[in-house]
Short mmCIF file of C-alpha atoms in Angstrom, two decimals:
data_model
loop_
_atom_site.label_atom_id
_atom_site.label_comp_id
_atom_site.label_asym_id
_atom_site.label_seq_id
_atom_site.Cartn_x
_atom_site.Cartn_y
_atom_site.Cartn_z
CA MET A 1 16.67 56.61 29.80
CA GLY A 2 19.79 54.12 31.59
CA PRO A 3 21.14 50.88 30.22
CA GLY A 4 18.98 49.09 33.16
CA VAL A 5 15.83 50.54 31.33
CA VAL A 6 16.76 49.06 28.06
CA VAL A 7 17.77 45.74 29.10
CA THR A 8 14.87 45.33 31.09
CA GLY A 9 12.81 46.40 28.20
CA LEU A 10 14.35 43.94 25.83
CA THR A 11 14.35 41.26 28.75
CA LEU A 12 10.18 41.66 28.88
CA GLY A 13 9.85 41.70 25.33
CA ALA A 14 11.85 38.18 24.58
CA LEU A 15 10.01 36.81 27.75
CA ALA A 16 6.98 38.28 25.85
CA VAL A 17 7.51 36.47 22.56
CA VAL A 18 8.78 33.29 24.38
CA SER A 19 5.43 33.02 26.25
CA LEU A 20 3.56 33.50 22.96
CA LEU A 21 5.48 30.89 21.03
CA ALA A 22 5.08 28.63 24.38
CA PHE A 23 1.31 29.00 24.19
CA GLN A 24 1.09 28.64 20.47
CA ALA A 25 3.20 24.94 20.88
CA ASN A 26 1.21 23.81 23.69
CA GLY A 27 -1.84 23.69 21.61
CA ALA A 28 -0.16 22.47 18.44
CA GLN A 29 -0.29 18.85 18.96
CA ASP A 30 -3.55 18.74 20.22
CA ARG A 31 -4.75 20.57 16.82
CA ALA A 32 -2.50 18.53 14.63
CA GLY A 33 -3.84 15.05 16.65
CA GLY A 34 -7.52 16.37 16.78
CA ALA A 35 -7.17 17.57 12.86
CA LYS A 36 -6.15 14.08 11.53
CA PRO A 37 -8.93 12.43 9.74
CA THR A 38 -9.97 9.33 10.35
CA VAL A 39 -10.85 6.36 8.19
CA THR A 40 -14.30 4.72 8.19
CA THR A 41 -15.67 2.53 5.96
CA THR A 42 -18.90 2.67 3.85
CA ALA A 43 -21.47 -0.03 3.01
CA THR A 44 -19.63 -0.53 -0.06
CA GLY A 45 -16.54 -1.08 1.60
CA THR A 46 -15.11 2.47 0.43
CA ALA A 47 -12.96 3.65 3.30
CA THR A 48 -13.55 7.37 3.77
CA ALA A 49 -11.32 9.84 5.60
CA ALA A 50 -13.53 12.00 8.27
CA ALA A 51 -12.31 14.79 10.08
CA PRO A 52 -13.82 14.77 13.67
CA SER A 53 -16.55 17.22 14.07
CA ALA A 54 -19.94 17.82 15.67
CA THR A 55 -21.61 17.69 12.21
CA PRO A 56 -21.76 14.64 10.05
CA THR A 57 -19.22 14.08 7.47
CA PRO A 58 -20.44 13.39 3.73
CA VAL A 59 -19.82 9.68 2.66
CA ALA A 60 -17.78 9.75 -0.46
CA PRO A 61 -18.66 8.40 -3.64
CA PRO A 62 -17.46 4.98 -4.17
CA LEU A 63 -14.06 4.73 -6.07
CA PRO A 64 -14.30 5.00 -9.75
CA ALA A 65 -14.01 1.82 -11.46
CA THR A 66 -12.11 3.42 -14.19
CA SER A 67 -9.08 4.37 -11.74
CA GLY A 68 -6.77 2.00 -12.50
CA THR A 69 -4.87 -0.43 -10.60
CA GLY A 70 -2.01 -0.49 -8.06
CA THR A 71 -1.11 2.15 -5.61
CA ARG A 72 -2.36 5.51 -6.74
CA VAL A 73 -3.98 8.83 -6.01
CA VAL A 74 -7.48 9.01 -7.96
CA TYR A 75 -8.89 12.15 -8.62
CA SER A 76 -12.44 12.51 -9.98
CA ILE A 77 -12.99 16.09 -11.70
CA GLY A 78 -16.98 15.50 -11.60
CA SER A 79 -17.28 14.64 -7.69
CA HIS A 80 -13.89 16.74 -6.70
CA TYR A 81 -13.10 13.74 -4.51
CA VAL A 82 -9.56 12.23 -3.84
CA TRP A 83 -9.05 8.56 -3.14
CA LEU A 84 -5.63 7.16 -1.67
CA VAL A 85 -5.66 3.42 -3.12
CA ASP A 86 -3.16 0.99 -1.80
CA PRO A 87 -4.24 -2.77 -2.90
CA LYS A 88 -1.91 -4.24 -0.36
CA LYS A 89 -4.01 -2.99 2.44
CA SER A 90 -7.69 -3.79 3.44
CA PRO A 91 -9.43 -2.04 2.80
CA GLN A 92 -7.80 -0.83 -0.38
CA VAL A 93 -8.96 3.05 -0.10
CA ALA A 94 -6.77 4.50 2.54
CA ALA A 95 -8.65 7.64 2.69
CA ALA A 96 -11.23 9.65 0.58
CA PHE A 97 -11.86 13.42 0.55
CA GLN A 98 -13.30 16.32 -1.35
CA VAL A 99 -11.26 18.90 -2.58
CA VAL A 100 -11.57 21.99 -4.37
CA PRO A 101 -10.23 22.66 -7.96
CA GLY A 102 -8.34 25.23 -9.22
CA SER A 103 -9.76 27.21 -12.32
CA VAL A 104 -8.41 24.45 -14.81
CA GLU A 105 -9.00 20.93 -14.76
CA PRO A 106 -6.41 18.40 -15.63
CA THR A 107 -6.92 15.95 -18.42
CA PRO A 108 -8.19 12.71 -17.91
CA GLY A 109 -5.29 10.22 -17.66
CA SER A 110 -2.56 8.36 -15.77
CA TYR A 111 0.17 10.80 -14.44
CA ALA A 112 3.04 10.53 -11.93
CA VAL A 113 3.95 12.80 -8.94
CA TYR A 114 7.03 14.57 -10.41
CA SER A 115 7.82 17.41 -7.81
CA ARG A 116 6.78 18.11 -4.28
CA THR A 117 7.59 21.02 -2.14
CA PRO A 118 6.79 21.06 1.67
CA THR A 119 5.83 24.69 1.77
CA GLY A 120 5.11 27.90 -0.55
CA THR A 121 2.69 30.25 -1.99
CA GLY A 122 -0.10 29.41 -4.01
CA ALA A 123 -1.32 31.32 -6.72
CA ASP A 124 -3.96 33.43 -4.82
CA GLY A 125 -1.11 34.48 -2.36
CA ARG A 126 -2.01 32.07 0.53
CA GLN A 127 0.86 30.00 2.09
CA ILE A 128 0.57 26.36 1.10
CA GLU A 129 2.13 23.19 2.01
CA HIS A 130 2.14 19.65 1.30
CA VAL A 131 2.27 20.43 -2.62
CA VAL A 132 2.27 17.31 -4.65
CA ARG A 133 2.50 18.20 -8.36
CA PHE A 134 1.74 15.54 -10.73
CA ALA A 135 0.96 17.30 -14.44
CA GLN A 136 1.87 20.38 -16.69
CA GLN A 137 -0.68 21.25 -19.46
CA ASN A 138 -0.67 24.49 -21.69
CA GLY A 139 1.28 26.42 -19.28
CA VAL A 140 -0.52 25.23 -16.01
CA VAL A 141 0.92 23.05 -13.18
CA PHE A 142 -1.56 20.56 -11.94
CA GLY A 143 -0.93 19.39 -7.97
CA PHE A 144 -2.57 18.88 -4.64
CA GLY A 145 -1.71 21.27 -1.37
CA ALA A 146 -3.35 22.56 1.49
CA ALA A 147 -3.71 26.30 2.89
CA VAL A 148 -1.92 26.40 6.10
CA ASP A 149 -4.75 28.65 7.14
CA GLY A 150 -7.06 25.86 6.11
CA ALA A 151 -8.95 28.11 3.53
CA MET A 152 -10.50 26.23 0.48
CA PRO A 153 -11.97 29.15 -1.36
CA THR A 154 -13.01 28.83 -4.92
CA ALA A 155 -10.45 29.33 -7.72
CA ASP A 156 -10.63 32.70 -9.71
CA PRO A 157 -11.83 31.99 -12.84
CA LYS A 158 -9.90 34.40 -14.13
CA ALA A 159 -6.52 32.93 -13.31
CA LYS A 160 -5.43 30.04 -14.70
CA THR A 161 -4.39 27.54 -11.93
CA GLY A 162 -4.32 24.00 -11.56
CA GLY A 163 -3.86 23.91 -7.73
CA ILE A 164 -6.29 21.28 -6.05
CA ARG A 165 -6.75 22.17 -2.52
CA SER A 166 -7.59 20.01 0.46
CA GLY A 167 -7.73 20.22 4.24
CA ARG A 168 -4.90 20.56 6.22
CA ALA A 169 -4.96 17.23 7.47
CA GLU A 170 -5.95 15.51 4.18
CA GLY A 171 -3.10 17.46 2.82
CA GLN A 172 -0.76 15.47 5.18
CA LEU A 173 -2.24 12.17 4.58
CA LEU A 174 -1.55 12.92 0.87
CA TRP A 175 1.88 14.24 1.27
CA ASP A 176 2.62 10.61 3.35
CA PHE A 177 1.00 8.65 0.81
CA ALA A 178 2.36 10.07 -2.37
CA PRO A 179 6.12 10.32 -2.58
CA LYS A 180 7.94 10.99 -6.02
CA ASP A 181 6.88 8.80 -9.10
CA THR A 182 3.17 7.57 -7.32
CA LYS A 183 0.84 7.03 -10.01
CA VAL A 184 -1.88 9.87 -9.98
CA VAL A 185 -5.18 8.89 -11.97
CA VAL A 186 -7.11 11.48 -12.84
CA VAL A 187 -10.85 10.55 -13.93
CA ALA A 188 -13.78 12.16 -15.28
#
């Protein structure tokens, strides 16, 4: 095999890789744009984040009355919903969306975001992004994050995990809304 054949093979391989990456990148903007939830308001004045789809999106429960005041992320253990609340805006609820809890729930109370990681690996081995941590209790770290593959499986009850999973678009919303020191209120 001559050097020309090797160079041609390498060139064709490189072109295939570049073509694949260009193909993936071509749709990435549409996927990212199309995946962003829109904010709608319910009859009670509560805003909800709704991902565009052919099926109706469930209406979020109203913001719990015991969720505190000020700019905050509210997580309900009972309904497994998250609300992003900014009292300076109208409506105050910037977004609300359903999440899947880890196998362990945090104790109700007020916390603050203490750590953020753009990407990592979840306890289930999946690649995750937009990780926003707010509490540690009995060796379990609690935080929000989204699986890169979009999966939101139920947590393995045998593993002690405090990761609260959202969809990717909702994970992006939470990441943008909750920098370090943002209040997180956990309600029953």
